[in-house]
Coordinates of C-alpha atoms and ligand atoms in Angstrom, one line a residue:
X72 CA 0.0 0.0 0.0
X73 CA 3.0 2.6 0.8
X74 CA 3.4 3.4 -3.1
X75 CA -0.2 4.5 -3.3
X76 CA 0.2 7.2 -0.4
X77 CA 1.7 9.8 -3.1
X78 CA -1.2 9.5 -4.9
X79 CA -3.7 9.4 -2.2
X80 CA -2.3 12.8 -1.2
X81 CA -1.9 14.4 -4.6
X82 CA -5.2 13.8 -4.9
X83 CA -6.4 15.0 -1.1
X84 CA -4.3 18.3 -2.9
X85 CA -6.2 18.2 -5.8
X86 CA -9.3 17.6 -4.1
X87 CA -8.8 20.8 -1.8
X88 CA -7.5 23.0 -4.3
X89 CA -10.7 22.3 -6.4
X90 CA -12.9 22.9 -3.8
X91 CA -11.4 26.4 -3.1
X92 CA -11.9 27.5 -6.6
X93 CA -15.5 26.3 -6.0
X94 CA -18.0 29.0 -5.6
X95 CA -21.2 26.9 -4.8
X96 CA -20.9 25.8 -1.1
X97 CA -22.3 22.1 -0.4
X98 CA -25.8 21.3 1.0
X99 CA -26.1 22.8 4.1
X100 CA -28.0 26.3 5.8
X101 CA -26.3 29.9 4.6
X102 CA -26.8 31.7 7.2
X103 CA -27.2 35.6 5.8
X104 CA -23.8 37.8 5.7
X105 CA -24.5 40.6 8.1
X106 CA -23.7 44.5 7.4
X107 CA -20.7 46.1 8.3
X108 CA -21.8 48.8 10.7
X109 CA -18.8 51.4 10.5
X110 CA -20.1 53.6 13.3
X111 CA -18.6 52.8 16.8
X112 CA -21.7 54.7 18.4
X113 CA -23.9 52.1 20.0
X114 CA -27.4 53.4 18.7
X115 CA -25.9 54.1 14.9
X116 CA -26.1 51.8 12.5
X117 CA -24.4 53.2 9.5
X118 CA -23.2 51.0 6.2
X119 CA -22.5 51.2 2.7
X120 CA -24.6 49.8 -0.3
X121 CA -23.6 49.3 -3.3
X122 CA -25.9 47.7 -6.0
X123 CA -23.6 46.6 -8.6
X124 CA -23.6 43.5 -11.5
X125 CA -22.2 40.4 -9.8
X126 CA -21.2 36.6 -11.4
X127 CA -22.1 34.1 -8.8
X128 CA -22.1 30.4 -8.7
X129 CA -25.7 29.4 -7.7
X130 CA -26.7 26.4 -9.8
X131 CA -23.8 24.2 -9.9
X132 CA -21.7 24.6 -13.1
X133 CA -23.3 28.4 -13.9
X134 CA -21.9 31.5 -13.4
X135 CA -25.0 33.7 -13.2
X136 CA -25.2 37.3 -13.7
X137 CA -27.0 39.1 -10.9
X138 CA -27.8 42.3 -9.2
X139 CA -26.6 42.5 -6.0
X140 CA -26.5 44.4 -3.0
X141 CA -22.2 44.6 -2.1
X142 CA -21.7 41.4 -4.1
X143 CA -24.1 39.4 -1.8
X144 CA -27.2 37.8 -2.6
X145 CA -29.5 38.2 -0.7
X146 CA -27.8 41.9 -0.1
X147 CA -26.4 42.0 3.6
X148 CA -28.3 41.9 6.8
X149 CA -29.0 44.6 8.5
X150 CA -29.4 44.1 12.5
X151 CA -30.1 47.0 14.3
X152 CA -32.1 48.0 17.6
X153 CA -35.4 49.8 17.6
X154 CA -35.0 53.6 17.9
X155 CA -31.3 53.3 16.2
X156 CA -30.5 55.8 13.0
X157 CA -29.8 53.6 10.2
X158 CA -27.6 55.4 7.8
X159 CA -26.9 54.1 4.6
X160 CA -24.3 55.3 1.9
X161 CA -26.1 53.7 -1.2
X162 CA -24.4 54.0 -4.5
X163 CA -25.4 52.6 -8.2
X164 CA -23.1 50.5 -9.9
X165 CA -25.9 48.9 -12.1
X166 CA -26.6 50.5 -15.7
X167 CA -29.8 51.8 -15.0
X168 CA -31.8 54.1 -12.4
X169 CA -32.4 52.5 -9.1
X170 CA -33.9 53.1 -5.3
X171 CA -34.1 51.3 -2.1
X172 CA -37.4 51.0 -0.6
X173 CA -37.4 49.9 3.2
X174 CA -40.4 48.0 3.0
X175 CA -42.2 48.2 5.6
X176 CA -40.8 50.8 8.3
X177 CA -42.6 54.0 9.0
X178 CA -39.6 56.0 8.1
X179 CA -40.2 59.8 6.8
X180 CA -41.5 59.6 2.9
X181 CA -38.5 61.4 1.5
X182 CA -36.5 58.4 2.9
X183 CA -38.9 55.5 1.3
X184 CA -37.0 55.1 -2.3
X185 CA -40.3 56.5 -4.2
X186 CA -39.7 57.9 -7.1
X187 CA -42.7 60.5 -7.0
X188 CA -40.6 61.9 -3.7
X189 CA -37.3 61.6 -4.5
X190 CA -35.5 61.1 -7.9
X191 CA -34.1 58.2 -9.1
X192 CA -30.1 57.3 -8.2
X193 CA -28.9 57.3 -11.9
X194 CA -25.8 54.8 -12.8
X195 CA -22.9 55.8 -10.6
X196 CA -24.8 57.9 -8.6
X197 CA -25.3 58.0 -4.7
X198 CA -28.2 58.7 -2.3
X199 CA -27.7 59.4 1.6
X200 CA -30.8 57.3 3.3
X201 CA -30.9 58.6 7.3
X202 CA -33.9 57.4 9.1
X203 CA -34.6 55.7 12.6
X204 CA -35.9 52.6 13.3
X205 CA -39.5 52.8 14.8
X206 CA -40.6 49.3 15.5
X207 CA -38.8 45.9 16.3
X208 CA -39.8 42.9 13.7
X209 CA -38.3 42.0 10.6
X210 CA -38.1 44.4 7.8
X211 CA -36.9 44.0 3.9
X212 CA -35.5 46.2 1.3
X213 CA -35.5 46.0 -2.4
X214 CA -35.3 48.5 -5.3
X215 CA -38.8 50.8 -6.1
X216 CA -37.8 51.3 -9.9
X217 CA -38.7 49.1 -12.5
X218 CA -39.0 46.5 -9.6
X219 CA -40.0 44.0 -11.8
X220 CA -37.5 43.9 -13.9
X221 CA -34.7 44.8 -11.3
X222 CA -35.8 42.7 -7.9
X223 CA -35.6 39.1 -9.9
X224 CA -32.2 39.9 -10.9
X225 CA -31.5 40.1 -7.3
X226 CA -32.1 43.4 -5.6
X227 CA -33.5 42.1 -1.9
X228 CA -32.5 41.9 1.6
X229 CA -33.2 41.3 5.1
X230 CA -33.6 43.9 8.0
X231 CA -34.3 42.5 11.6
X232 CA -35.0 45.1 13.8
X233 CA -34.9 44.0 17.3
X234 CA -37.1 45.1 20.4
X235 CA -38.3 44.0 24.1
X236 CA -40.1 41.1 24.6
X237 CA -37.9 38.8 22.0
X238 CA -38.1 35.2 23.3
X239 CA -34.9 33.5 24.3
X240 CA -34.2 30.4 22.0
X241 CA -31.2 28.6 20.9
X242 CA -31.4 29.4 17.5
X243 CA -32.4 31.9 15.2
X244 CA -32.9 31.5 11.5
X245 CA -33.5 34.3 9.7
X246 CA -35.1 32.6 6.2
X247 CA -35.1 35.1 2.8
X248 CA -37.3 32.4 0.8
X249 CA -37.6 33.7 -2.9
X250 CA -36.8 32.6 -6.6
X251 CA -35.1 33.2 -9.8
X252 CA -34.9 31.4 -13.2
X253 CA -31.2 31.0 -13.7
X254 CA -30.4 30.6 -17.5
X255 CA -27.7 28.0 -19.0
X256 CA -26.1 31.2 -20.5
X257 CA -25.9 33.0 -16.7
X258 CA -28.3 35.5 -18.0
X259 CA -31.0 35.8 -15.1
X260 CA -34.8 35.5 -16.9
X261 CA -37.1 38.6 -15.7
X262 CA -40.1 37.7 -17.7
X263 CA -41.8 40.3 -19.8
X264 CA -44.2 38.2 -22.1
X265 CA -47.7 38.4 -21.8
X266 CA -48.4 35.5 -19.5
X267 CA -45.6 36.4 -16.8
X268 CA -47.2 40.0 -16.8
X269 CA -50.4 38.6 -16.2
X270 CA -49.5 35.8 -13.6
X271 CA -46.6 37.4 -12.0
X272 CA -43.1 36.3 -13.0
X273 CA -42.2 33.1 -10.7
X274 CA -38.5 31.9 -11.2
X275 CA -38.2 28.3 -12.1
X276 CA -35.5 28.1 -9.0
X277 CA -36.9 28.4 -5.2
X278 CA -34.4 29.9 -3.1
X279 CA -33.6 30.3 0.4
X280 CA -31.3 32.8 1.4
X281 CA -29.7 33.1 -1.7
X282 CA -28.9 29.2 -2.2
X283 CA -31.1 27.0 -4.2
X284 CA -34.0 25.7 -2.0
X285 CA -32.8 21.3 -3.1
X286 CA -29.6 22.5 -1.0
X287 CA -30.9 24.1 1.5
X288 CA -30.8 22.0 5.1
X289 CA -31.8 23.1 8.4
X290 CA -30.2 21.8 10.9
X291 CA -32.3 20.5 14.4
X292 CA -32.2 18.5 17.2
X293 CA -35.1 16.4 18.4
X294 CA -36.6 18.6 21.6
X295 CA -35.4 21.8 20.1
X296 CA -37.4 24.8 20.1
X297 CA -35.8 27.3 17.0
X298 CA -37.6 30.8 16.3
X299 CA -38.0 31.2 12.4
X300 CA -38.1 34.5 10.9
X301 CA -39.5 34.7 7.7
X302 CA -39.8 36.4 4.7
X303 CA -41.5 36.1 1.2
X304 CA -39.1 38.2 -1.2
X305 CA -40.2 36.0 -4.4
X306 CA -41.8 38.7 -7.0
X307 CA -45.3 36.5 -7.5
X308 CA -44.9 33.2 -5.9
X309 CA -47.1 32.3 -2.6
X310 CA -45.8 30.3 -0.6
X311 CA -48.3 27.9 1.5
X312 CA -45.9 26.6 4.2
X313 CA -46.3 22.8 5.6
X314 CA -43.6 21.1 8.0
X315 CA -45.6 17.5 8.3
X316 CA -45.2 16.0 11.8
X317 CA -44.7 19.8 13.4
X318 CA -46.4 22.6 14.0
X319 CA -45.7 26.4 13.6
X320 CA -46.1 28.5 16.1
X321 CA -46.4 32.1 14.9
X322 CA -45.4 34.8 17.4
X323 CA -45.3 37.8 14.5
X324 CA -46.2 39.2 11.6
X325 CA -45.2 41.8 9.7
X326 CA -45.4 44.8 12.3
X327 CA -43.6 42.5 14.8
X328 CA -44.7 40.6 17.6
X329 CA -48.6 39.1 18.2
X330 CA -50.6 39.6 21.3
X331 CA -51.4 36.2 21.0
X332 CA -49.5 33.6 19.8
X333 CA -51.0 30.8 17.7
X334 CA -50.5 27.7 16.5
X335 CA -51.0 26.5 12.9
X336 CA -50.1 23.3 10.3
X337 CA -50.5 25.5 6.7
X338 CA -49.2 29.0 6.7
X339 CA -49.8 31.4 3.6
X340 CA -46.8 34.2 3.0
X341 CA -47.4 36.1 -0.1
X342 CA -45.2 38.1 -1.8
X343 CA -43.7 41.0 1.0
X344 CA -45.3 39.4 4.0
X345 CA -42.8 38.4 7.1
X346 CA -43.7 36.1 9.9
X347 CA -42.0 34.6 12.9
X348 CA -42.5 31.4 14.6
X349 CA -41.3 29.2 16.8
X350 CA -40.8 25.4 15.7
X351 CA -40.6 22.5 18.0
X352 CA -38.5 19.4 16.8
X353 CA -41.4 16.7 17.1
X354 CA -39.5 14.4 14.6
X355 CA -37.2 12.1 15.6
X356 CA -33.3 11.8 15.8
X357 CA -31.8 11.0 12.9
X358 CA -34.6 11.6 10.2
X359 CA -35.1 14.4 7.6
X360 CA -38.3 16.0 6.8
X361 CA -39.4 18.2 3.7
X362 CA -40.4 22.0 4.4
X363 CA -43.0 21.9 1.6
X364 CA -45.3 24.9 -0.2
X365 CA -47.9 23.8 -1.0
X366 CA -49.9 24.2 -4.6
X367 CA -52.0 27.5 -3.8
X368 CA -54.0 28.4 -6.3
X369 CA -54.2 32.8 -6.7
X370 CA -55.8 32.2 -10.2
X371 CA -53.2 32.0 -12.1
X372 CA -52.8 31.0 -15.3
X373 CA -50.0 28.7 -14.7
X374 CA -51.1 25.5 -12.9
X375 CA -49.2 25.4 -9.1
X376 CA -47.1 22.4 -8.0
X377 CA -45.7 21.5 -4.4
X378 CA -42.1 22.2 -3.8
X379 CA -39.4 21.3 -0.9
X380 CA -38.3 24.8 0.2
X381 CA -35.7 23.4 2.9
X382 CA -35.0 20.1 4.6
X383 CA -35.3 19.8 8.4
X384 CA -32.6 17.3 9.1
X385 CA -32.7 16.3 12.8
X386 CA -28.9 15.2 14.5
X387 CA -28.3 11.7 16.2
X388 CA -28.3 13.3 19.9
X389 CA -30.6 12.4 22.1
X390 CA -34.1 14.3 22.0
X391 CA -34.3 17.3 24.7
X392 CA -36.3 17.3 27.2
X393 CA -39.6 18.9 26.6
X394 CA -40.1 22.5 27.0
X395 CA -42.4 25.1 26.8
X396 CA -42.7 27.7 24.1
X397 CA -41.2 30.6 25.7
X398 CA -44.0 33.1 26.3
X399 CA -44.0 36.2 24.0
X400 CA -46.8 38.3 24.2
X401 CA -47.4 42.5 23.2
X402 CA -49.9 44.3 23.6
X403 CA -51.7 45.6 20.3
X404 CA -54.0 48.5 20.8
X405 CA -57.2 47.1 18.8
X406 CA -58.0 49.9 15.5
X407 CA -61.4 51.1 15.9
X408 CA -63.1 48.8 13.0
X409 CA -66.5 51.4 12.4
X410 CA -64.5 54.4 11.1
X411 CA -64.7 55.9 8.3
X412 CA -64.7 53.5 5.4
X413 CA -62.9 54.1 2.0
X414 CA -63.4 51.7 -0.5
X415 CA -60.3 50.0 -3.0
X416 CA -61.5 48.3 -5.9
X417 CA -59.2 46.0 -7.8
X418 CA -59.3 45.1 -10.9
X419 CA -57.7 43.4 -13.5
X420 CA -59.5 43.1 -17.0
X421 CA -57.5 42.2 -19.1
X422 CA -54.0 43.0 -19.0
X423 CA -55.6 46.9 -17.2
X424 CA -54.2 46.3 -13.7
X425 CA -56.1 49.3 -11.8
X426 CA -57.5 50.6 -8.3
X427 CA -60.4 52.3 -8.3
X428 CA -60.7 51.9 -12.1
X429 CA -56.7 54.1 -11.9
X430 CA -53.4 53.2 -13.4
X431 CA -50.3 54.2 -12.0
X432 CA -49.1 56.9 -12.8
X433 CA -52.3 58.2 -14.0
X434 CA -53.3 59.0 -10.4
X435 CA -55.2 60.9 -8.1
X436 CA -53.6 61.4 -4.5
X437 CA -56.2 60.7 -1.8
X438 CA -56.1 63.5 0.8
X439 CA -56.0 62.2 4.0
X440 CA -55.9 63.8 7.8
X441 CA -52.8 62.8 9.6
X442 CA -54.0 61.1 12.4
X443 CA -56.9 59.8 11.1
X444 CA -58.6 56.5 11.8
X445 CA -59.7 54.4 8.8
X446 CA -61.5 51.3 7.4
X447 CA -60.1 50.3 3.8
X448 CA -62.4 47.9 2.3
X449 CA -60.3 45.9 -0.3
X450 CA -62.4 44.7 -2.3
X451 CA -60.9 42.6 -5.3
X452 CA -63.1 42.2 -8.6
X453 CA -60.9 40.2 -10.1
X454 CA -60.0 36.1 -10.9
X455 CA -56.5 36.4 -9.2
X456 CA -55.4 37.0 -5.4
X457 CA -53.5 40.3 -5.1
X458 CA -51.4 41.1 -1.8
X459 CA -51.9 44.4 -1.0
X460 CA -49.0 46.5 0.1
X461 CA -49.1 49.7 2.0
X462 CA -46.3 52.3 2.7
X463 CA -45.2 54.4 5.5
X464 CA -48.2 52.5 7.7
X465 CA -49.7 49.3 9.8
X466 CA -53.0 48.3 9.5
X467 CA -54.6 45.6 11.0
X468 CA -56.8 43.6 9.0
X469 CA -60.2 42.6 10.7
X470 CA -62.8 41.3 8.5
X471 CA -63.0 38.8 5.1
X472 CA -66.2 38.4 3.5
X473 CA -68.3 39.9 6.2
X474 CA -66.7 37.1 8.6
X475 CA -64.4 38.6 11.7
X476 CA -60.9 37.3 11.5
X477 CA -59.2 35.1 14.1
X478 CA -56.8 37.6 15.7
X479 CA -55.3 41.1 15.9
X480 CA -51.8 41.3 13.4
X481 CA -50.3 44.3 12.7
X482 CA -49.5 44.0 8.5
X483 CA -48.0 46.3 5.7
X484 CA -49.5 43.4 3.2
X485 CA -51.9 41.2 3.3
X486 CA -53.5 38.9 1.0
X487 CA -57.0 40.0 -0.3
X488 CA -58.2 36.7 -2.2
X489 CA -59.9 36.6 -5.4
X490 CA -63.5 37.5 -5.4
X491 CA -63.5 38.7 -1.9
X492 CA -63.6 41.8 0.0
X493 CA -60.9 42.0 3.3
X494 CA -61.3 45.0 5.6
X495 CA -58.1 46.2 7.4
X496 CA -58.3 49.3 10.4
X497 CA -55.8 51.9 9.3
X498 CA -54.8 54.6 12.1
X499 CA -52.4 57.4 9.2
X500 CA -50.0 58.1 12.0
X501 CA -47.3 59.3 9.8
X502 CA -47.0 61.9 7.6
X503 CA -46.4 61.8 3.9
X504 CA -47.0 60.7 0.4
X505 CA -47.6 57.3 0.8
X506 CA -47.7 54.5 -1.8
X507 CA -50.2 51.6 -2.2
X508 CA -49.7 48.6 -4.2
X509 CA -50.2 45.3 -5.5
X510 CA -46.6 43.3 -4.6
X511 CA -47.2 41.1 -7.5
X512 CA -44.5 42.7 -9.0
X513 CA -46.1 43.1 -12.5
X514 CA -49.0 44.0 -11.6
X515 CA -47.7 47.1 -9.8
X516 CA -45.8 48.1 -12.4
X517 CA -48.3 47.7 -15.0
X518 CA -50.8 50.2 -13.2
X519 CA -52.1 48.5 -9.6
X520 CA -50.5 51.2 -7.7
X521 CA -52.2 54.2 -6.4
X522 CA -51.3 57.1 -3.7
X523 CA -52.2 59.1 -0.4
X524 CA -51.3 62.0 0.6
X525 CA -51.7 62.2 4.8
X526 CA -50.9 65.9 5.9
X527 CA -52.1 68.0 8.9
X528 CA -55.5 68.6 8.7
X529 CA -55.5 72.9 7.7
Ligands
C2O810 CU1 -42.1 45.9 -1.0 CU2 -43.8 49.3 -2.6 O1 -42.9 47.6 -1.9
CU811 CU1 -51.8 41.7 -8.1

């Protein structure tokens, strides 16, 4: 056997010098890459962007062409504490105008990467965005120009915002679940036909954090109690989350933490939505289960399938012994639900995606009082679902088809269902031009957009 030891260990060299040059990592959970923060000062956040064209290695053997936040995809994490300033140096790299949107914090309008407030950062430009953080939960930012065409390629990442009342676990995942259609050529497919338009772009590729969803394993022991925070980045797909066996517990939605925790087996995220949840490991050591989403069907034209978006893989040690959830619990002042109604009527003949019979940009700004309480009344006339998005505000939806919902949530989107008619309480606590949307991404940007205006009453 001695003679073979050279070649053994030319090829444990070979081996390891191949794998260096490898830019796919094996199966397994990528954690997100945090921000630098380059300020010392303990409530400052402050970090440079960059959005720039960037080769990566996702699917094996391709060397795709994204967009990307500082090289990363999704772009870097930002972790901050509620009340902090985040400032962000943001500069364009790409070839063509660009924002950032902070979707969903209640950050001053001029701040909100809207192109009716503030213009566009043009190639090689940069923008300043100073803001604080208002409330703890888990946030997302992605571009607000063309953001069909320039989120798939890319454009997206996390923001967890954290606050009192966080439950103590031992681990945290923080999921960025989205897709993209990677091309053989390492061109990244947007869409742009007819049909995509109409049913929303949906990559062929799910992804979590950044790494194809196949590859994608969460590690858990048998007993262990992990806190899952989610997000839905994808630019059309729903995701209708199933772990068979367990049992999520959801502790927060978009506008952070619940006043009452609940438990659940199937849990819908539509495009923009966040949750957080606490997962019990009821499976045993040793075995594997799929985290599926299941076929949901929004009216699309395109026929839904079930897909593995992770797989819990449980470790050989020996189950913990059982625990409690932790409690979590926050108070949630209840919206009045019999105040004024204004009424939101969505529609989508044809390929005429409109509100209120209006196609962005061809607007007009609702005047509203800042302070004022109000019931929107969602009510979608069309044969799709469309998630409805607001800016700058919470609301908390109450009511679908004229039957009370389960709980009080604090959202920025929420799902108003085909046919039906959802009410949500708004209270327009801050100030500003505010945008409303569809976060189907096509749909948006062909025309289901509209706009308020919340000023000081004169
Ligand atoms: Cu996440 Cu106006 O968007
Ligand atoms: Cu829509």
């Amino acid at each position: 056997m001695k003679f073979r030891a050279p070649l053994v260990l030319a090829t444990l060299v070979f081996l390891a010098a191949s794998c260096r040059t490898e830019k796919h990592e094996e199966p397994g959970f990528h954690e997100l890459v945090p921000a630098h923060d380059r300020n010392a000062a303990p409530n400052v956040v402050e970090l440079d962007l960059v959005a720039k064209e960037t080769d990566l290695e996702v699917v094996p053997g391709v060397r795709s062409h994204l967009w990307t936040y500082n090289d990363q995809f999704p772009g870097p994490l930002i972790e901050a504490n509620v009340g902090d300033t985040l400032i962000v140096h943001f500069r364009n790299e790409l070839p063509v105008a660009t924002t950032i949107h902070w979707h969903g914090l209640r950050i001053p309008d001029a701040m909100d990467g809207v192109t009716m407030m503030t213009a566009p950062v043009e190639p090689g430009g940069s923008f300043e965005y100073q803001f604080t953080l208002p409330d703890a939960g888990m946030f997302w930012y992605h571009p607000h120009v063309s953001t069909d065409k320039e989120l798939p390629r890319g454009l997206y990442g996390a923001i967890v915002v954290h606050g009192p009342g966080e439950p103590s676990v031992s681990a945290t995942r923080t999921l960025v679940f989205s897709d993209a259609m990677f091309r053989g050529d390492g061109s990244i497919g947007v869409g742009g036909g007819m049909m995509s338009d109409m049913d929303g772009f949906e990559g062929s590729s799910l992804l979590v954090n950044g790494r194809l969803a196949e590859s994608t394993i969460l590690p858990i022991r048998a007993g262990e109690i992990q806190r899952w925070r989610l997000v839905n980045a994808a630019g059309a797909r729903y995701l209708d989350l199933s772990l068979p066996g367990h049992t999520f517990h959801v502790i927060g939605t978009d506008g952070g933490l619940l006043q009452e925790p609940y438990d659940t087996d199937r849990l819908l995220i539509v495009p923009g939505q966040r949750y957080d949840l606490l997962v019990r490991g009821t499976g045993t050591p040793g075995s594997d289960v799929a985290l599926k989403s299941l076929p949901h069907d929004r009216g699309q034209m395109n026929t839904e399938a079930s897909h593995t978006l992770a797989t819990l893989r449980y470790s050989n040690a020996t189950p913990l012994a059982a625990a409690s959830f932790p409690v979590v619990s926050r108070a949630i002042e209840a919206l009045p639900t019999g105040a004024p109604e204004r009424m939101f009527d969505i529609t989508d003949a044809g390929m005429s995606f409109a509100i209120n019979g209006e196609q962005w940009p061809n607007v007009t700004t609702t005047q509203i009082s800042l302070g004022a309480d109000e019931v929107w009344t969602l009510k979608n006339d069309s044969h799709m679902d469309h998630p409805f998005h607001l800016h700058g505000q919470f609301f908390q939806p109450f009511e679908k088809d004229g039957v009370a919902l389960p709980r009080r949530e604090w959202h920025d989107t929420v799902n108003v269902p085909m046919s039906s008619t959802v009410k949500v309480a708004v209270r327009h606590g801050n100030p500003g031009m505010w945008m409303f949307h569809c976060h189907i991404l096509t749909h948006a940007d062909n025309g289901m957009a509209g706009m308020i205006d919340v000023q000081p009453a004169p």
